mmCIF file of C-alpha atoms in Angstrom:
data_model
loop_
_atom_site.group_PDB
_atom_site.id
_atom_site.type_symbol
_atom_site.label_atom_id
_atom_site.label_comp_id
_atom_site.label_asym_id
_atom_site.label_seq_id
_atom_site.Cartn_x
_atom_site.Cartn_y
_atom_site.Cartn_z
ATOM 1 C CA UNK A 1240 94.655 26.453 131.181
ATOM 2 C CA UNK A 1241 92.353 25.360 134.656
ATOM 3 C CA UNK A 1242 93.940 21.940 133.735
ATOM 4 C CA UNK A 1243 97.254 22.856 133.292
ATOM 5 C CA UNK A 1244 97.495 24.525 136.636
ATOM 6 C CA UNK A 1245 95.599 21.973 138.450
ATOM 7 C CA UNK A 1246 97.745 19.400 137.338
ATOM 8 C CA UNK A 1247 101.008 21.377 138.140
ATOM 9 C CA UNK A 1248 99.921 22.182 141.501
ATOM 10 C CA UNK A 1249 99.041 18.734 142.066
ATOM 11 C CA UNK A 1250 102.646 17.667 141.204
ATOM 12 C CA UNK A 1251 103.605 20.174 143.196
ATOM 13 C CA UNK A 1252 102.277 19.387 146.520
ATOM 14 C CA UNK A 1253 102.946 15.925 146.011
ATOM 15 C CA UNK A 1254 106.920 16.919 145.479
ATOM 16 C CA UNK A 1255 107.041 19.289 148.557
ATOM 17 C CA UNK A 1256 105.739 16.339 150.541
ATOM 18 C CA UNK A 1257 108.579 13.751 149.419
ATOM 19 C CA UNK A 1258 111.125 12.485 152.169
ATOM 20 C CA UNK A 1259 114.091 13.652 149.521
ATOM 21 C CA UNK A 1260 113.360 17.145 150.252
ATOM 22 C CA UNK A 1261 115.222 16.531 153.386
ATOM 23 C CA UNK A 1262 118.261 17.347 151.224
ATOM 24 C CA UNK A 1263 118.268 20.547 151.300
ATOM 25 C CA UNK A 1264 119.496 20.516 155.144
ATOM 26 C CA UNK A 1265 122.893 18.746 153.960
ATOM 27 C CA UNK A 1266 122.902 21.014 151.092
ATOM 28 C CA UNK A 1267 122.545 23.804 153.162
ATOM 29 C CA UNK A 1268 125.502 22.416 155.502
ATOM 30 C CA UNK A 1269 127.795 22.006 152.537
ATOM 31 C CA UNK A 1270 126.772 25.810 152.041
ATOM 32 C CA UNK A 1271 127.466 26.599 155.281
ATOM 33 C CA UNK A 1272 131.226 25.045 155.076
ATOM 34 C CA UNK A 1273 132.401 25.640 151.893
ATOM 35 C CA UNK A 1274 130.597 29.200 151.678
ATOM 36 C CA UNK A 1275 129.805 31.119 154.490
ATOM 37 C CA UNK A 1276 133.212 30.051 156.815
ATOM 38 C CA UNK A 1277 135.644 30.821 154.865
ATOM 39 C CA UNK A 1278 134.006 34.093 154.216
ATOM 40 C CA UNK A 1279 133.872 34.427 157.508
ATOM 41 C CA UNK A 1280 137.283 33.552 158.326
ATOM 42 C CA UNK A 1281 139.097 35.617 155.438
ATOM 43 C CA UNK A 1282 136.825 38.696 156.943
ATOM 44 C CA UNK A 1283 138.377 37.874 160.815
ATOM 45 C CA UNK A 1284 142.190 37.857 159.283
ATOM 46 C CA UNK A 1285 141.734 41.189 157.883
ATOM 47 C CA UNK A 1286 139.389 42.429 160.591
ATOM 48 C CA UNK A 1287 136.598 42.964 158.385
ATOM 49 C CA UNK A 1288 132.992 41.618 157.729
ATOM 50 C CA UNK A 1289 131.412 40.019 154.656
ATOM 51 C CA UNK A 1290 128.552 41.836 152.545
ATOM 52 C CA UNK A 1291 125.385 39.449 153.348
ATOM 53 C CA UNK A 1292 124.804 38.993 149.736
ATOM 54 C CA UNK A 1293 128.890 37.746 149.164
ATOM 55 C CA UNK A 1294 127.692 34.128 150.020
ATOM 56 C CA UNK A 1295 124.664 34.063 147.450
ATOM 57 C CA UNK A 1296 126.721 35.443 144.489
ATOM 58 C CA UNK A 1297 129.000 32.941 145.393
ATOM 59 C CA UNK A 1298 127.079 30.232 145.327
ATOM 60 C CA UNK A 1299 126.652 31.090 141.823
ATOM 61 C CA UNK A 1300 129.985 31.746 140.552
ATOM 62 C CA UNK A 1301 132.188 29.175 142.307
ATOM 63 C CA UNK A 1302 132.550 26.291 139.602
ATOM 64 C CA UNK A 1303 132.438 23.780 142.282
ATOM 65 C CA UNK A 1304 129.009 24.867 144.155
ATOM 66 C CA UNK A 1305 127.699 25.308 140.927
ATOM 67 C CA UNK A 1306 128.270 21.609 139.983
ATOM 68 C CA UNK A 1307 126.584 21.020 143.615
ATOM 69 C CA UNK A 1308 123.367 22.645 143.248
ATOM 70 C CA UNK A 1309 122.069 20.982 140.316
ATOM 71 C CA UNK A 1310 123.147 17.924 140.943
ATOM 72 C CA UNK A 1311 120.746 18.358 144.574
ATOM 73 C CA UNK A 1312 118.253 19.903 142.351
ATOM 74 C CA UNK A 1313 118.229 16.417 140.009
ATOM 75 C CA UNK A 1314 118.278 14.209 143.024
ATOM 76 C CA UNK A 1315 114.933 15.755 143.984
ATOM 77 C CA UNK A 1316 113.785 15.839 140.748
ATOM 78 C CA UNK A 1317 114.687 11.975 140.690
ATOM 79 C CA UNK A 1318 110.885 11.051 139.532
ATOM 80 C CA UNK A 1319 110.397 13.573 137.206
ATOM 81 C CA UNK A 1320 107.936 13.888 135.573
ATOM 82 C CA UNK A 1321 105.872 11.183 137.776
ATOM 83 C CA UNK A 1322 104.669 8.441 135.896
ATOM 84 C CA UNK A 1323 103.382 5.525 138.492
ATOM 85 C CA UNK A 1324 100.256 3.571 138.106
ATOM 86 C CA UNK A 1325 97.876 6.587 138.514
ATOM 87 C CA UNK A 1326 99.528 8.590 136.108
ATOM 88 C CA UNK A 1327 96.931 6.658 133.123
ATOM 89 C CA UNK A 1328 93.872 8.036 135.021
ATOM 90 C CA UNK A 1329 95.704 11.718 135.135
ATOM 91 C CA UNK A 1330 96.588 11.832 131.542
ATOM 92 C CA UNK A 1331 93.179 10.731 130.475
ATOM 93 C CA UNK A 1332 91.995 13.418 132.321
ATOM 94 C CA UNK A 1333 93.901 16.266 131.681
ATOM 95 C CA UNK A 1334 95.358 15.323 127.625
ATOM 96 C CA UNK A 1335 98.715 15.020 126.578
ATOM 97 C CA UNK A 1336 99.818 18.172 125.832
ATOM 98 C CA UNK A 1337 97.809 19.552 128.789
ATOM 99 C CA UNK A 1338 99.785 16.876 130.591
ATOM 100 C CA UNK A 1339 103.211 18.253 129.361
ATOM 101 C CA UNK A 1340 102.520 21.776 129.740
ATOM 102 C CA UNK A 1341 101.550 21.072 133.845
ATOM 103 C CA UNK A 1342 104.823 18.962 134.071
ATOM 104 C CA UNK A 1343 106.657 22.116 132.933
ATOM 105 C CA UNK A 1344 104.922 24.622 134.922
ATOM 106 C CA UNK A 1345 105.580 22.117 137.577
ATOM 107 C CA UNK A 1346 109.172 21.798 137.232
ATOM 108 C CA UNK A 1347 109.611 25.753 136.643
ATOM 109 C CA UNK A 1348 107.508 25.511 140.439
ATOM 110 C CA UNK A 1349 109.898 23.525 141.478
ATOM 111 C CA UNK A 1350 113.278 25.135 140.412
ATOM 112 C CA UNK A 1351 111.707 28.671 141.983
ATOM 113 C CA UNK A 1352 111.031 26.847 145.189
ATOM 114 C CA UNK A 1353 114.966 25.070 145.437
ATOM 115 C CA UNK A 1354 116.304 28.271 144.926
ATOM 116 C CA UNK A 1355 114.000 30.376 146.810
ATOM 117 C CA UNK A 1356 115.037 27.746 149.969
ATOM 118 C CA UNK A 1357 118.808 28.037 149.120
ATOM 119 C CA UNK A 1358 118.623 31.914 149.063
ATOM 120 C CA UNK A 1359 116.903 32.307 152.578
ATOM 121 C CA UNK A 1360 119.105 29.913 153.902
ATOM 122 C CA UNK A 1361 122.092 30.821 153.059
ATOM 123 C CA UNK A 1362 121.093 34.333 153.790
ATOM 124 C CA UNK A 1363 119.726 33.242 157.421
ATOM 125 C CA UNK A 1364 123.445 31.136 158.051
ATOM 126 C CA UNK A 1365 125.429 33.487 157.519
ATOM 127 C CA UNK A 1366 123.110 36.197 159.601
ATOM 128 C CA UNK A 1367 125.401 34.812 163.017
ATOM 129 C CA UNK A 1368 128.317 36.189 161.439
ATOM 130 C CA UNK A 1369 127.055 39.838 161.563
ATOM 131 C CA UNK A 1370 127.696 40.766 157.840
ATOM 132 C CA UNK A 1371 127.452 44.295 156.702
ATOM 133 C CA UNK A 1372 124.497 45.652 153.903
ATOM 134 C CA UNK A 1373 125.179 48.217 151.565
ATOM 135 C CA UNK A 1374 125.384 49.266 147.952
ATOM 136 C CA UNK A 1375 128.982 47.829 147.304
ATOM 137 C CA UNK A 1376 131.358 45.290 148.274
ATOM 138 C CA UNK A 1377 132.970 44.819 151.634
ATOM 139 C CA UNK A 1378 136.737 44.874 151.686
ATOM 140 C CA UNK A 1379 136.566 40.511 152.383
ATOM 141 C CA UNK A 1380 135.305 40.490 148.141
ATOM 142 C CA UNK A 1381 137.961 43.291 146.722
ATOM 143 C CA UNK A 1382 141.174 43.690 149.289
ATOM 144 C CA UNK A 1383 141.267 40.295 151.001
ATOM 145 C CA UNK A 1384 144.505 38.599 148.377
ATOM 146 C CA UNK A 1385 145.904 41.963 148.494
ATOM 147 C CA UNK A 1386 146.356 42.320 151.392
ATOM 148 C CA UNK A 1387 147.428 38.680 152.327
ATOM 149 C CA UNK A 1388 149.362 37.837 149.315
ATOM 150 C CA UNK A 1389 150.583 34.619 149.470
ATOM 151 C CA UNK A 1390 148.636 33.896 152.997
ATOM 152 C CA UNK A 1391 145.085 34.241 151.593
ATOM 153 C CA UNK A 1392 143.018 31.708 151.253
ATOM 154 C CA UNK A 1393 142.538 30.527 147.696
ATOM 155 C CA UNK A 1394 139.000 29.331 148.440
ATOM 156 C CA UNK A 1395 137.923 33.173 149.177
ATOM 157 C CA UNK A 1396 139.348 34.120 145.356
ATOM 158 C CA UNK A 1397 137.669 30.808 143.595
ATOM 159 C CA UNK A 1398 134.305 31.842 145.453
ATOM 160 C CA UNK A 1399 134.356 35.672 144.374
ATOM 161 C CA UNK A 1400 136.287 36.405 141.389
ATOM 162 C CA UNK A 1401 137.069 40.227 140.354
ATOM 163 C CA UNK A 1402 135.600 39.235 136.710
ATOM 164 C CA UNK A 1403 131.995 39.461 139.289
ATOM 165 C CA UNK A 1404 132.937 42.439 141.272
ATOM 166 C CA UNK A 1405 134.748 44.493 139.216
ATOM 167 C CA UNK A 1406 131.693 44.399 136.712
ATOM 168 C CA UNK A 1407 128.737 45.156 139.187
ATOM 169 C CA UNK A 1408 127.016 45.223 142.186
ATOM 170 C CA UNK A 1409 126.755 42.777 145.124
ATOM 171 C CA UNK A 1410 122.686 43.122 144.360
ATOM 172 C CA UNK A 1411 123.068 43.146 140.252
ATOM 173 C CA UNK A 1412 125.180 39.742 140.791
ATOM 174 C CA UNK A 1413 123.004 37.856 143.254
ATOM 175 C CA UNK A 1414 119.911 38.824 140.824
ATOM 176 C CA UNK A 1415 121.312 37.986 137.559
ATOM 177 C CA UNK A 1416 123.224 35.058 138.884
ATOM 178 C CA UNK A 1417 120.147 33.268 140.463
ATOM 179 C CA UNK A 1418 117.902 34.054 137.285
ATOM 180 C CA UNK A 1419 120.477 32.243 135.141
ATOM 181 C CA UNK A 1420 120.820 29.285 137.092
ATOM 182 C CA UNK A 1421 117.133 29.057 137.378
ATOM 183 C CA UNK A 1422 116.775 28.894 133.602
ATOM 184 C CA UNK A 1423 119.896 26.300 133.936
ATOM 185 C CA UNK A 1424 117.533 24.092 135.795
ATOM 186 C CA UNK A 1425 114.655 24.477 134.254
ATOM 187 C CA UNK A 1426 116.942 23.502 131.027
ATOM 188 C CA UNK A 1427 117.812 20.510 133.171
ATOM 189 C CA UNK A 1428 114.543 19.455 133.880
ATOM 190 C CA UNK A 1429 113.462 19.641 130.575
ATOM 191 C CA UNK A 1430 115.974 17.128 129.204
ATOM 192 C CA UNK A 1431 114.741 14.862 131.870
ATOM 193 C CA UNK A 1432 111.040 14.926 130.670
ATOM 194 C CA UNK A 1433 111.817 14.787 127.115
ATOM 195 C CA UNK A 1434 113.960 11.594 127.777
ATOM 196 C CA UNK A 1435 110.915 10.179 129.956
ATOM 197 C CA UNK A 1436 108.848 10.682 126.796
ATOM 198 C CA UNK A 1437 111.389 9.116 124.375
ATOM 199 C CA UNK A 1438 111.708 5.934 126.856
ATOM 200 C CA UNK A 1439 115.070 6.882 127.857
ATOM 201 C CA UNK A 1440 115.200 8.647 131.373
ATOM 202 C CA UNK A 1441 118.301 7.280 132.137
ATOM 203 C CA UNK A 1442 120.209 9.137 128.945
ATOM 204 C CA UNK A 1443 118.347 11.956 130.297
ATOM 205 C CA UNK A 1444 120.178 11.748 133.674
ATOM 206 C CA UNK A 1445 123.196 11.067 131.646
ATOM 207 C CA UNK A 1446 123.141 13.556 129.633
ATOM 208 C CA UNK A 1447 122.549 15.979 132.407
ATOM 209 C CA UNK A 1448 125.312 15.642 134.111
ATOM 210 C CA UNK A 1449 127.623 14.760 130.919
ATOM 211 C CA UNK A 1450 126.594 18.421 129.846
ATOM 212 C CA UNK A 1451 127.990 20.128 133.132
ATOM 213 C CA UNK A 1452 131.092 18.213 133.926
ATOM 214 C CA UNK A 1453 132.607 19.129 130.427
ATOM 215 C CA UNK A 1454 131.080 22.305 130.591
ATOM 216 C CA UNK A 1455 132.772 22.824 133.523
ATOM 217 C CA UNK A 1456 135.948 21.297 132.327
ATOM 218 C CA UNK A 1457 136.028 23.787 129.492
ATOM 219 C CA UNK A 1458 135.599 26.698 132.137
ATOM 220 C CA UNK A 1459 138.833 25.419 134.123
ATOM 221 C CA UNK A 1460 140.546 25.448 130.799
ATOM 222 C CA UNK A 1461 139.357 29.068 129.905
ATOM 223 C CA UNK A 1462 138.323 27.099 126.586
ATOM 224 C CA UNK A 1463 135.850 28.817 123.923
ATOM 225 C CA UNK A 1464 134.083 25.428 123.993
ATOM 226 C CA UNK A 1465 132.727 26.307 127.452
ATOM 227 C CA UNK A 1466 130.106 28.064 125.453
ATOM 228 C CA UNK A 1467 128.617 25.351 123.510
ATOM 229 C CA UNK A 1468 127.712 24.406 127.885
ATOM 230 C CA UNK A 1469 124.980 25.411 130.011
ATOM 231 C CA UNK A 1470 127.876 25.517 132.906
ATOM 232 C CA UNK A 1471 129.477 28.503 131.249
ATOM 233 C CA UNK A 1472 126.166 30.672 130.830
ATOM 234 C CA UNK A 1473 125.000 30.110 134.237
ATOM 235 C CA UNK A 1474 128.347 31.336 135.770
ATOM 236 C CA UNK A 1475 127.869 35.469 135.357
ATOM 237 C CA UNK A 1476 132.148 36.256 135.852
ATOM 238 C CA UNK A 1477 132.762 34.081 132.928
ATOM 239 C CA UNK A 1478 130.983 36.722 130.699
ATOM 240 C CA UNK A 1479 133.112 39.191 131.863
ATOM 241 C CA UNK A 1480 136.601 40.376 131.674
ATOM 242 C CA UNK A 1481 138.303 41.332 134.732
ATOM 243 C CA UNK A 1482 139.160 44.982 133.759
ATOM 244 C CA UNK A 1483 137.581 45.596 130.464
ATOM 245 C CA UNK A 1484 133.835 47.044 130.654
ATOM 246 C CA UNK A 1485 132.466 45.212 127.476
ATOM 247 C CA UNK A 1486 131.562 41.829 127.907
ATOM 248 C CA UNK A 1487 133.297 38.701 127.038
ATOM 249 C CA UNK A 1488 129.597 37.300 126.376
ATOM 250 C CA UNK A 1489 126.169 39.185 127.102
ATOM 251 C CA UNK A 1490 124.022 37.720 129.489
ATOM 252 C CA UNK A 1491 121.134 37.922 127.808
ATOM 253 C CA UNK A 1492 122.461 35.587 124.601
ATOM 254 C CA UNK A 1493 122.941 33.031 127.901
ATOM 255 C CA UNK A 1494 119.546 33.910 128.949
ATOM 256 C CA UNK A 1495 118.273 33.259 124.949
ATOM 257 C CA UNK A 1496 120.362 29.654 125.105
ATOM 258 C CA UNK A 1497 118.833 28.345 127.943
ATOM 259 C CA UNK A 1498 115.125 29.096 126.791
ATOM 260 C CA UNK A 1499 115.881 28.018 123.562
ATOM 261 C CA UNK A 1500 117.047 24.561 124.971
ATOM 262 C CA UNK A 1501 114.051 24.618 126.922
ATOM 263 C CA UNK A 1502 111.555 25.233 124.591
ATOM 264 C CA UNK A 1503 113.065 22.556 122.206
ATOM 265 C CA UNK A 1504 113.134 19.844 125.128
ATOM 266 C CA UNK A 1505 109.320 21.107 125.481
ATOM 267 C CA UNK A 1506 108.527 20.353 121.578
ATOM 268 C CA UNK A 1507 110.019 17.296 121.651
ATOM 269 C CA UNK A 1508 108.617 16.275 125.198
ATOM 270 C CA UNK A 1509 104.901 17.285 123.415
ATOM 271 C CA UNK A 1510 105.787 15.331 119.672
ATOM 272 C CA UNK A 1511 106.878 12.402 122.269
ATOM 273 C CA UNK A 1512 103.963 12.522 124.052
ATOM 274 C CA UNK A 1513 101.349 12.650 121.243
ATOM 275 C CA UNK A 1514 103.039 9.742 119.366
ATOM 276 C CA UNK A 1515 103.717 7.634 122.361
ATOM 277 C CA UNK A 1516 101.486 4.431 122.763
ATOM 278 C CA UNK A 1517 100.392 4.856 127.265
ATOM 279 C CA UNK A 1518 97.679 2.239 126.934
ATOM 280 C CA UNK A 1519 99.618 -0.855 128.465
ATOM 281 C CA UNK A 1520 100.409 -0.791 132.290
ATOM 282 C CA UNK A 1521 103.254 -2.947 132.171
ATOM 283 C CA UNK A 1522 105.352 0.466 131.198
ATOM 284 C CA UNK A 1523 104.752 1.258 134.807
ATOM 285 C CA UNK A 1524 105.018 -1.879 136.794
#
């Protein structure tokens, strides 16, 4: 276990400290416009202020800023799992599986960390626009297309649909939202270090993104496909129906598909790893 951790917090250091991180500031920009302003501006047409948590259960149940954060999550993740010309000396020191098991802990570090950032940040941008805390939903979520009809902005409606906030709380939807698309990326990460094992990161990347852009075509088309996805489960609305109390899907069977996927990435990332030949250094060069 002392290896394990080691190792993971070794990786984990060493990813804090790459130049890539820098991302987050233009991901937190993007935030910033396609978020937090026009929450802000549907709130000054009806002369009423956002609930500070709006923008983080939005991030979370637009489809479009949901295609956005993983894909800044796998461009940090770009390396992963690390395997330069030191990685020989690590492996012989900490065994495969030991190896495996840090990489995960590392990359479950690393998701925690990604989202942790986005979550303060979005919550300190959008603290110059004075939004209102309480138990419920400000009148910006619920009333703004009401009362606008045809004048609303569509953006406001994509970013908060009622299928969220007609089911549950502003804090109930940040919380679950944010745990699901943590074990999205984890799922995500996962793929990529089973692929590394089976000599075929770039599939991994592939397959990645292949598995959210249908995912997310199936959720534009309201198809029952969405489901076979990891898109789907990490948006919360889609499990619900607008007016009906029972859900369309409960979260925790998305919850159960995501660590399922995980732990069979893991198995095949450790049956990879104990069959795979790491003595030559020309894998590396």
């Amino acid at each position: 276990m002392r290896k394990i951790i080691v190792h993971a917090g070794m990786e984990y250091f060493l990813w804090l400290s790459n130049p890539r991180m820098s991302i987050l500031l233009v991901l937190l920009a993007l935030i910033h416009t396609m978020v937090i302003q026009p929450l802000a501006q549907a709130g000054g047409q009806i002369g009423e202020r956002f609930h500070l948590l709006e923008p983080l259960a939005a991030l979370c149940n637009s489809t479009l800023i949901l295609l956005i954060l993983p894909v800044g999550f796998l461009v940090l993740m770009a390396d992963f799992p690390r395997m330069d010309r030191g990685f020989l000396l690590q492996l012989y020191r900490v065994g495969r599986l030991n190896w495996v098991l840090g990489e995960l802990l590392h990359l479950c570090m690393a998701a925690a960390t990604y989202l942790g950032v986005v979550l303060v940040g979005t919550a300190l941008c959008s603290l110059p626009y004075a939004p209102v805390i309480g138990p419920g939903w400000s009148a910006v979520a619920t009333d703004y297309a009401a009362i606008l009809e045809d004048n609303a902005l569509k953006t406001v409606a994509a970013l908060l649909p009622r299928n969220l906030y007609q089911q549950m709380g502003p804090g109930a939807a940040v919380a679950g939202s944010f745990f699901l698309l943590f074990l999205c990326l984890v799922l995500l990460g996962a793929v990529l270090l089973a692929a590394s094992m089976l000599r075929v990161r770039f599939l991994g990347v592939a397959a990645d993104a292949a598995l959210f852009l249908i995912g997310a075509g199936f959720v534009i088309l309201d198809s029952p496909w969405m489901w076979a996805f990891p898109c789907a489960h990490a948006l919360t609305w889609v499990h619900f129906n607008p007016y009906f109390r029972a859900p369309v899907c409960p979260l925790w069977t998305s919850a159960l598909y995501f660590l399922l996927g995980s732990a069979l990435m893991a198995l095949l990332a450790c049956l990879a790893a104990r069959r795979r030949s790491f003595d030559s250094m020309l894998e590396f060069d």
